[in-house]
mmCIF file with all atom_site columns, C-alpha atoms in Angstrom:
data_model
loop_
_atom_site.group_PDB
_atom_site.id
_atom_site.type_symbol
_atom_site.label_atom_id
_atom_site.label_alt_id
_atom_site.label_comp_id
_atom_site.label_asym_id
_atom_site.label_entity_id
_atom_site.label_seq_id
_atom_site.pdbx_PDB_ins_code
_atom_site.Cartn_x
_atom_site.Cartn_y
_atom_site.Cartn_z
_atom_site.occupancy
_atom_site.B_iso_or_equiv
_atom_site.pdbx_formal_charge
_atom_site.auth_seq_id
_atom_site.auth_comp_id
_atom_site.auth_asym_id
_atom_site.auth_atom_id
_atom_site.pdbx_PDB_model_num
ATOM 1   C CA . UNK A 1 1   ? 9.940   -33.510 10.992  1.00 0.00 ? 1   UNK A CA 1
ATOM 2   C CA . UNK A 1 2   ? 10.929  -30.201 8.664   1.00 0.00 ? 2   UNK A CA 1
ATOM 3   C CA . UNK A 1 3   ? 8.563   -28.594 6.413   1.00 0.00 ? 3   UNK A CA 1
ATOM 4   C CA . UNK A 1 4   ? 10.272  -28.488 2.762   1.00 0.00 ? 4   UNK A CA 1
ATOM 5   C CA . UNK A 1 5   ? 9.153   -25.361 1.234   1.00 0.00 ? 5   UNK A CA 1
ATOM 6   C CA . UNK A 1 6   ? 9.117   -24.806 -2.564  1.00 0.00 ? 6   UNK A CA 1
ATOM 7   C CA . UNK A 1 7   ? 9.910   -21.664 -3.445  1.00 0.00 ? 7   UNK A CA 1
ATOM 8   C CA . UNK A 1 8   ? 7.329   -19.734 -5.679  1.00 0.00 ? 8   UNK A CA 1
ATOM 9   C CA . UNK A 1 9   ? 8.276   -19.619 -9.280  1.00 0.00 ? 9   UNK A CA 1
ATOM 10  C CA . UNK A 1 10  ? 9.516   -15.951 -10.197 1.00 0.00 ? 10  UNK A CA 1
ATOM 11  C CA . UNK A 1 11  ? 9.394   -14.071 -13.885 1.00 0.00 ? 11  UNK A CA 1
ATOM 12  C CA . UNK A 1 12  ? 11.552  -11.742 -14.796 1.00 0.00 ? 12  UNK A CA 1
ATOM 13  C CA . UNK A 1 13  ? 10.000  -7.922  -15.064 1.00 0.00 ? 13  UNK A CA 1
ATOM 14  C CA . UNK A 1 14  ? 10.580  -7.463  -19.186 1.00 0.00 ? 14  UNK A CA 1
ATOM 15  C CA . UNK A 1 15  ? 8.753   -10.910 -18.993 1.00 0.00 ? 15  UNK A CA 1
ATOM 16  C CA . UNK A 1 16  ? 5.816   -9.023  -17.381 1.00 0.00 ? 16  UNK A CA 1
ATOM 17  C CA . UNK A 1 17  ? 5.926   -6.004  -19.725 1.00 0.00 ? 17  UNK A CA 1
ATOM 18  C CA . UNK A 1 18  ? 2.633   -5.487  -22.138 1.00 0.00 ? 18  UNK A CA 1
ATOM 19  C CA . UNK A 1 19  ? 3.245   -2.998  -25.135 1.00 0.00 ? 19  UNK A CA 1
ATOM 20  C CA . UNK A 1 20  ? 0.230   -2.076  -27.044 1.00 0.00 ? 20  UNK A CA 1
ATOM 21  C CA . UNK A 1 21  ? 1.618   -0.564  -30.968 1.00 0.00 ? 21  UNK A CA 1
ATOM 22  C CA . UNK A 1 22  ? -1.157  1.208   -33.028 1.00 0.00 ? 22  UNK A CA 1
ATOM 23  C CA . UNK A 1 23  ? -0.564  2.933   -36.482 1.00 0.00 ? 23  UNK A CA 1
ATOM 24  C CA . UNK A 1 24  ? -2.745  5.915   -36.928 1.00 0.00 ? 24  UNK A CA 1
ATOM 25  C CA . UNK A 1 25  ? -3.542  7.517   -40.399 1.00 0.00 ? 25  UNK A CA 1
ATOM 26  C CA . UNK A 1 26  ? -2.954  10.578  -38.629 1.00 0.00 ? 26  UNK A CA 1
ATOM 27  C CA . UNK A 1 27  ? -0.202  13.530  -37.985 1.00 0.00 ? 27  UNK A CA 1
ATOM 28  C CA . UNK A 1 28  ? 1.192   13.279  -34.801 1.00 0.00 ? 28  UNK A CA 1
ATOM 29  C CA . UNK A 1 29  ? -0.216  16.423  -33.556 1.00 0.00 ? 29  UNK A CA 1
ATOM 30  C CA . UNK A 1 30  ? -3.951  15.565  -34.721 1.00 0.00 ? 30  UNK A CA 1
ATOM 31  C CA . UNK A 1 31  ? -3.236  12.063  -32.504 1.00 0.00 ? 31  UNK A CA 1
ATOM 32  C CA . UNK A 1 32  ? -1.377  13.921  -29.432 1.00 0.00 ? 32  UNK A CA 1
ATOM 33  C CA . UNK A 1 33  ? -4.847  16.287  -29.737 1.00 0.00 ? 33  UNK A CA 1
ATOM 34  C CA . UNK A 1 34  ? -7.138  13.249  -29.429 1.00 0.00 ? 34  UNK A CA 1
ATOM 35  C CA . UNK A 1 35  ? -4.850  11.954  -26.855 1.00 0.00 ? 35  UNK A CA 1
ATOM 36  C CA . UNK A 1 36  ? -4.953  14.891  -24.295 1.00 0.00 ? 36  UNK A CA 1
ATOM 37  C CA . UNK A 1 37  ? -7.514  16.936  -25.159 1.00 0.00 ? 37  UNK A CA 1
ATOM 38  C CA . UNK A 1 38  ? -10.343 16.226  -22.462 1.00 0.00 ? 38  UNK A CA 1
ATOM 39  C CA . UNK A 1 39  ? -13.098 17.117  -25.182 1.00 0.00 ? 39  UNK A CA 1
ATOM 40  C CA . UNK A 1 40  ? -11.679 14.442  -27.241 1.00 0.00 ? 40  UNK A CA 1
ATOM 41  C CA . UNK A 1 41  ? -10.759 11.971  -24.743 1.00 0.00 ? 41  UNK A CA 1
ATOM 42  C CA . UNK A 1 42  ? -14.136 10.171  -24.367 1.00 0.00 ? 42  UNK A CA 1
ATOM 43  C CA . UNK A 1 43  ? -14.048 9.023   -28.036 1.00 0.00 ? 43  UNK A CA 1
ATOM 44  C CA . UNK A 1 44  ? -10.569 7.465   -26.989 1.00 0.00 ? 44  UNK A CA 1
ATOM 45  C CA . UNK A 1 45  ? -11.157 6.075   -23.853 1.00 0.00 ? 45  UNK A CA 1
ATOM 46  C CA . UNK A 1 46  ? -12.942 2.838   -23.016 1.00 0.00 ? 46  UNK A CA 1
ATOM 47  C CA . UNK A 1 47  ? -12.909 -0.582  -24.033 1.00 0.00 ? 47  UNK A CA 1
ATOM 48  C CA . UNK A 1 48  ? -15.969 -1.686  -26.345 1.00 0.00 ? 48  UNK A CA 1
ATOM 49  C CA . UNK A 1 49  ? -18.961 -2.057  -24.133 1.00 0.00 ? 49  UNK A CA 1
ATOM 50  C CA . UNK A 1 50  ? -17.841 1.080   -21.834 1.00 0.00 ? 50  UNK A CA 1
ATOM 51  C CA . UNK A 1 51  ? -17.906 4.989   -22.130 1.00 0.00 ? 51  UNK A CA 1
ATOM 52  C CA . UNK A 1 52  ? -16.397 7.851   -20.286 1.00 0.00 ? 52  UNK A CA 1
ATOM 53  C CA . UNK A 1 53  ? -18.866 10.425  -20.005 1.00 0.00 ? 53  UNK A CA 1
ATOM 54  C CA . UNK A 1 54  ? -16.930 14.065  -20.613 1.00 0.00 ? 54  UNK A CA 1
ATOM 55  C CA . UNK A 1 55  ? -18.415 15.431  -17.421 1.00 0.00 ? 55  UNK A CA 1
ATOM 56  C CA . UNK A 1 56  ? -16.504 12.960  -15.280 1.00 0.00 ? 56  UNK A CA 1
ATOM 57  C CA . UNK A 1 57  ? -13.119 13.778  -16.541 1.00 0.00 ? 57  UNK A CA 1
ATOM 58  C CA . UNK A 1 58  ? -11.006 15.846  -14.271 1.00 0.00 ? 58  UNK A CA 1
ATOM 59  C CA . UNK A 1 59  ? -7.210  16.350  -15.438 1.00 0.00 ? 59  UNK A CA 1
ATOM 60  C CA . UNK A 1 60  ? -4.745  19.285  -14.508 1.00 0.00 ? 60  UNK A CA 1
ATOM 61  C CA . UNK A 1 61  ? -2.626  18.533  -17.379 1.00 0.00 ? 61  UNK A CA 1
ATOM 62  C CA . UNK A 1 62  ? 0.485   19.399  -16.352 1.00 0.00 ? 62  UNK A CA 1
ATOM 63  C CA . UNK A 1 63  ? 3.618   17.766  -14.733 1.00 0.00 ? 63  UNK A CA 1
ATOM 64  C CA . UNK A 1 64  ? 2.579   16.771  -11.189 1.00 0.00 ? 64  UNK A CA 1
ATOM 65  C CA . UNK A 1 65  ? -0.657  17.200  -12.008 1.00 0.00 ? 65  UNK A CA 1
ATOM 66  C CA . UNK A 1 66  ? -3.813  15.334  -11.078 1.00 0.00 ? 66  UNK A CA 1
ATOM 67  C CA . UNK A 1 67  ? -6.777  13.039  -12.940 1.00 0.00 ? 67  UNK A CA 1
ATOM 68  C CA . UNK A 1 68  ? -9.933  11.558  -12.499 1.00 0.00 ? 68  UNK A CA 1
ATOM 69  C CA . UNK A 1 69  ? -12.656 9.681   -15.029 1.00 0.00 ? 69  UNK A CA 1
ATOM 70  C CA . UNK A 1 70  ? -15.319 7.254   -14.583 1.00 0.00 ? 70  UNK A CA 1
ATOM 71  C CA . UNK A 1 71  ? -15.625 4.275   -17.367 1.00 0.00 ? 71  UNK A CA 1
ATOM 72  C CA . UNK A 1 72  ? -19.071 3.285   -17.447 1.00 0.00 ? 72  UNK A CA 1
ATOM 73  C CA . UNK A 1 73  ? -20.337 -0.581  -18.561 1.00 0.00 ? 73  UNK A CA 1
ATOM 74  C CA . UNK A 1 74  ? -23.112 0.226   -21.650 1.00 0.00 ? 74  UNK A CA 1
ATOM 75  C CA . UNK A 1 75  ? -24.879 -2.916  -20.700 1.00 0.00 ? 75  UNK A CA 1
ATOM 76  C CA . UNK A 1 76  ? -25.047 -2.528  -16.621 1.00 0.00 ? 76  UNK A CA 1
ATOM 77  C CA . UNK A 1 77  ? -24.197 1.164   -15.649 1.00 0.00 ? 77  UNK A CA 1
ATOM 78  C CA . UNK A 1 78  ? -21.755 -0.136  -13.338 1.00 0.00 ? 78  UNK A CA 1
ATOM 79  C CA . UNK A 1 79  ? -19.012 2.969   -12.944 1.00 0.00 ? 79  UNK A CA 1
ATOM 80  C CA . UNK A 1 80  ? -15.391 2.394   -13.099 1.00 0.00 ? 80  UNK A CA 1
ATOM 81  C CA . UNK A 1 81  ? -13.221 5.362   -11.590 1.00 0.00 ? 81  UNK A CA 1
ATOM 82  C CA . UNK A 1 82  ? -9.920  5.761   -12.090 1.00 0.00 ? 82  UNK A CA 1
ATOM 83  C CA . UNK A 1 83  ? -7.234  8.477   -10.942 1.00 0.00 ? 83  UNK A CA 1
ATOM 84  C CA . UNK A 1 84  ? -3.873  8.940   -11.168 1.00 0.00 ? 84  UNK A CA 1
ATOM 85  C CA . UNK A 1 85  ? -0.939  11.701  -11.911 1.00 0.00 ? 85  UNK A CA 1
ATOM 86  C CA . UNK A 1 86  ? 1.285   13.173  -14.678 1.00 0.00 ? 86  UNK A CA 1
ATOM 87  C CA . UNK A 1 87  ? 4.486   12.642  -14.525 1.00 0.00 ? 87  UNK A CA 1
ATOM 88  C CA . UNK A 1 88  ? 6.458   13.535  -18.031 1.00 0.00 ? 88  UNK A CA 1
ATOM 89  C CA . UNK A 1 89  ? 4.780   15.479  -20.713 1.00 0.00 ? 89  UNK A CA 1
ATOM 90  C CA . UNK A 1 90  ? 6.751   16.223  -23.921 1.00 0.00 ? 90  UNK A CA 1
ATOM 91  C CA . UNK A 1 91  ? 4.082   17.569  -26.683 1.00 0.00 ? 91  UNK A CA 1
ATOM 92  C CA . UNK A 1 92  ? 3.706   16.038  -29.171 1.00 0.00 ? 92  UNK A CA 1
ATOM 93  C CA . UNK A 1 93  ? 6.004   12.695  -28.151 1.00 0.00 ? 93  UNK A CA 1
ATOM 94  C CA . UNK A 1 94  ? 5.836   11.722  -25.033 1.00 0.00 ? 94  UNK A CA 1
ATOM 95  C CA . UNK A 1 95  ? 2.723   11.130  -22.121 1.00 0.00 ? 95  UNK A CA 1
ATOM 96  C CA . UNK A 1 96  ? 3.261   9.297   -18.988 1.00 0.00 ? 96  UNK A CA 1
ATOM 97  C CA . UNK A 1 97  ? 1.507   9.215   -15.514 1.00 0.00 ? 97  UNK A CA 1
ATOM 98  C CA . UNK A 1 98  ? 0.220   7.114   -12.454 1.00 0.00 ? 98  UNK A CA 1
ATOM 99  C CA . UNK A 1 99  ? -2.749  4.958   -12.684 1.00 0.00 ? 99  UNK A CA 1
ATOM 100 C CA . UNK A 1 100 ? -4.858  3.169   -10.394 1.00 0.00 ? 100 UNK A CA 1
ATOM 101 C CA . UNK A 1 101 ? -8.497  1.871   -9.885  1.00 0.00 ? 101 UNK A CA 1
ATOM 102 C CA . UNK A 1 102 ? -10.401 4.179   -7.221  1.00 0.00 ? 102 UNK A CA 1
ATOM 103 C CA . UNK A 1 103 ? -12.417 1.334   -5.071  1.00 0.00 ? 103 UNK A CA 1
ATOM 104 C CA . UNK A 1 104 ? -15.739 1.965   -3.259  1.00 0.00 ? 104 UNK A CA 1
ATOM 105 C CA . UNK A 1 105 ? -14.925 2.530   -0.318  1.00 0.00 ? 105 UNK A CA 1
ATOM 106 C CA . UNK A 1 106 ? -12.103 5.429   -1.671  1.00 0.00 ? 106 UNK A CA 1
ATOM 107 C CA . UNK A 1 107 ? -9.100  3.316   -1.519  1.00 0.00 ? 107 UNK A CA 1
ATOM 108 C CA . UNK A 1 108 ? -7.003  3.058   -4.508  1.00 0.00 ? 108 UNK A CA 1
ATOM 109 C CA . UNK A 1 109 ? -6.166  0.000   -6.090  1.00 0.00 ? 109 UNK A CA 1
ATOM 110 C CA . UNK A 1 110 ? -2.367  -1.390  -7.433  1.00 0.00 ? 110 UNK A CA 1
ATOM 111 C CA . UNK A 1 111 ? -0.591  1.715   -8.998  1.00 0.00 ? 111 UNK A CA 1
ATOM 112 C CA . UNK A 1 112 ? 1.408   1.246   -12.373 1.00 0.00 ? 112 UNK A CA 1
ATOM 113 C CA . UNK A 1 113 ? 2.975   3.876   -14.785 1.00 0.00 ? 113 UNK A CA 1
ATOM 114 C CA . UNK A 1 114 ? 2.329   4.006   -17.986 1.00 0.00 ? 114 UNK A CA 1
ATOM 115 C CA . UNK A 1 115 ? 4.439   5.583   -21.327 1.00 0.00 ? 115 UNK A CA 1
ATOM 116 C CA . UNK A 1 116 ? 2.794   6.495   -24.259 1.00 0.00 ? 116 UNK A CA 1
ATOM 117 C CA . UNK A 1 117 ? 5.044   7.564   -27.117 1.00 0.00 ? 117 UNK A CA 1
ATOM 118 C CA . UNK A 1 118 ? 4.168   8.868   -30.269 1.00 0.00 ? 118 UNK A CA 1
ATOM 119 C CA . UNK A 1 119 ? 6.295   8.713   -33.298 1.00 0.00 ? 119 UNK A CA 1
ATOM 120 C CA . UNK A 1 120 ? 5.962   10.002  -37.265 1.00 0.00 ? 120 UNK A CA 1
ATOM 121 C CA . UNK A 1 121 ? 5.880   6.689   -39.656 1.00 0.00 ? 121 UNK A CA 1
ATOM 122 C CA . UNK A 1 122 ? 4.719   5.881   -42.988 1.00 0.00 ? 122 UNK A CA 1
ATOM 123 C CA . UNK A 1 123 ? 2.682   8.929   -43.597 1.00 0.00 ? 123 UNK A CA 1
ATOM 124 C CA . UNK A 1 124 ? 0.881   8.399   -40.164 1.00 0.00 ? 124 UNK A CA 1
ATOM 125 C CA . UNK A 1 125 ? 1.965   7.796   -36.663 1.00 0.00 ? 125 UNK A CA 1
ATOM 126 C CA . UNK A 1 126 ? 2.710   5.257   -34.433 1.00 0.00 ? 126 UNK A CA 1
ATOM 127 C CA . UNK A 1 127 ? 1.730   4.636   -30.418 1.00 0.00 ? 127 UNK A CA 1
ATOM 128 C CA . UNK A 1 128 ? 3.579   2.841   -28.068 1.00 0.00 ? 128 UNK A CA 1
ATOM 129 C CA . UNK A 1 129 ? 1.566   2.413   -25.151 1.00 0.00 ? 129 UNK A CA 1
ATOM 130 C CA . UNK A 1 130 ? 3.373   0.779   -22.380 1.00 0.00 ? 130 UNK A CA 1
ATOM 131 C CA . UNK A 1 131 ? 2.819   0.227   -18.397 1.00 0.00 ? 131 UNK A CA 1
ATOM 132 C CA . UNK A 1 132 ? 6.455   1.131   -17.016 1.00 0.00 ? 132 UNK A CA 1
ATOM 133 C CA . UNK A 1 133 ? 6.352   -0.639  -13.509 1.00 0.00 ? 133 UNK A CA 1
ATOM 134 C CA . UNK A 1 134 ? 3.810   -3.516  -13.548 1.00 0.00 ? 134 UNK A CA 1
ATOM 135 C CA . UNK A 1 135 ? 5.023   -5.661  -11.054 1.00 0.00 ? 135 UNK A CA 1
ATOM 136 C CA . UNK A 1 136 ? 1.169   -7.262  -10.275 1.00 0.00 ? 136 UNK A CA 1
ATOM 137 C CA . UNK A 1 137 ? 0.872   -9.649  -13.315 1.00 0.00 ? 137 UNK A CA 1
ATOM 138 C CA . UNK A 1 138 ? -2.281  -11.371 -12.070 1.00 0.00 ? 138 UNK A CA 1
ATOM 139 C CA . UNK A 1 139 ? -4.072  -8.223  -10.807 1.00 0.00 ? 139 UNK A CA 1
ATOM 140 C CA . UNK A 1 140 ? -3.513  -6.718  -14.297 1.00 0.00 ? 140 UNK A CA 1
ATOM 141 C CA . UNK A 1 141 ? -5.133  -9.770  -15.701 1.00 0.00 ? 141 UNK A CA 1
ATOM 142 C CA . UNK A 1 142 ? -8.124  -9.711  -13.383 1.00 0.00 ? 142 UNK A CA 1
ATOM 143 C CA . UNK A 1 143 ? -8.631  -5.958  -13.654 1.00 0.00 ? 143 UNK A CA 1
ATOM 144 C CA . UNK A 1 144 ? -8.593  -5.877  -17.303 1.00 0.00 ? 144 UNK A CA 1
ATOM 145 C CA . UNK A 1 145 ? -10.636 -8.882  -17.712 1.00 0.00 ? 145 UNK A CA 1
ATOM 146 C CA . UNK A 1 146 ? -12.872 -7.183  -15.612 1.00 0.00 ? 146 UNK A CA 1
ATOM 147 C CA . UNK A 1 147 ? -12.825 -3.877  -17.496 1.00 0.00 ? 147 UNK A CA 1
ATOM 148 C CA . UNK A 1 148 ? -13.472 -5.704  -20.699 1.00 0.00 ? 148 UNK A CA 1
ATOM 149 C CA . UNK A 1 149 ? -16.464 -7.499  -19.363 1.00 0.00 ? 149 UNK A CA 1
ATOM 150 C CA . UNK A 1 150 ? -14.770 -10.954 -19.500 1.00 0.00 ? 150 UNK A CA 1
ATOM 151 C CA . UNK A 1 151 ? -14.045 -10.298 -23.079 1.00 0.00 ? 151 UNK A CA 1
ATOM 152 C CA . UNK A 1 152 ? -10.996 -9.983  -24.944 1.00 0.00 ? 152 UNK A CA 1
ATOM 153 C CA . UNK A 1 153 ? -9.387  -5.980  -24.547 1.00 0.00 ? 153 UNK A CA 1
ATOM 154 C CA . UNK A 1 154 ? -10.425 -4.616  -27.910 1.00 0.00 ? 154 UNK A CA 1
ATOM 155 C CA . UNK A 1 155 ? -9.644  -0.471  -26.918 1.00 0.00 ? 155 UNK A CA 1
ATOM 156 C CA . UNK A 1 156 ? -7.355  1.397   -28.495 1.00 0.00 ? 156 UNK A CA 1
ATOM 157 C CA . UNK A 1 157 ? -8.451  1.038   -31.739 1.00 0.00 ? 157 UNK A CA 1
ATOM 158 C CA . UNK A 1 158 ? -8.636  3.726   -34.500 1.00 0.00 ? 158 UNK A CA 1
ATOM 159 C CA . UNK A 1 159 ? -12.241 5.594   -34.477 1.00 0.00 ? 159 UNK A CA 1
#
């Protein structure tokens, strides 16, 4: 008797893409500032519920060059690290670098890139934020379900 197999259902990668847009009453420097300045960072970074204590940000912010910050849950304490590297910096347009979950036990978790682009409109400026290479649908789900707390993703919002 032969097995039939079904073969697994596959989407296409722009199907996979998530692009987060945000308008900022701001000049494009001010938001490139608040985006890559590590003293401003922590008001940035974070889902609601979660913080990112200055004194765990590492970053050598330069092409090739290496991060490392810890999210931490408001309500438990539970620390989230994450780490990853730069890989195109264009001041005051373009930010994009490596990023992965640091596990436990010092393994990292799926890598994805990630583009932000910043671009003058209406008086303000607009962010594209975009993971380049997300190929891990379902872990992306889980992890940011996770991040949020089992709530909806609410970061990213204008402070």
């Amino acid at each position: 008797m032969s097995e039939q197999l079904t073969p697994m259902p596959s989407t296409a990668p722009d199907e996979l893409m998530l692009v987060i847009t945000r308008h900022f009453e701001a000049p494009i420097q001010t938001v490139w500032s608040a985006l890559t300045d590590l003293n401003q960072a922590p008001a940035w970074w974070g889902p609601h519920g979660f913080h990112v204590p200055r004194e765990t940000i590492e970053a050598d912010f330069e092409v090739g060059g290496r991060y490392r910050a810890c999210m931490v849950q408001e309500e438990t304490g539970q620390r989230l690290w994450w780490s990853g590297i730069h890989t195109r910096i264009e001041p005051p347009t373009t930010f994009e670098y490596t990023y992965a979950w640091d596990n436990e036990d010092g393994t990292r978790g799926y890598e994805t890139e990630v583009a932000i682009k910043l671009e003058e409109e209406a008086g303000g400026t607009r962010m594209t934020f975009t993971p380049v290479s997300y190929t891990h649908l379902d872990v992306y789900k889980r992890q940011a379900t996770a991040a949020a707390g089992a709530r909806p993703l609410t970061g990213w919002q204008p402070t």
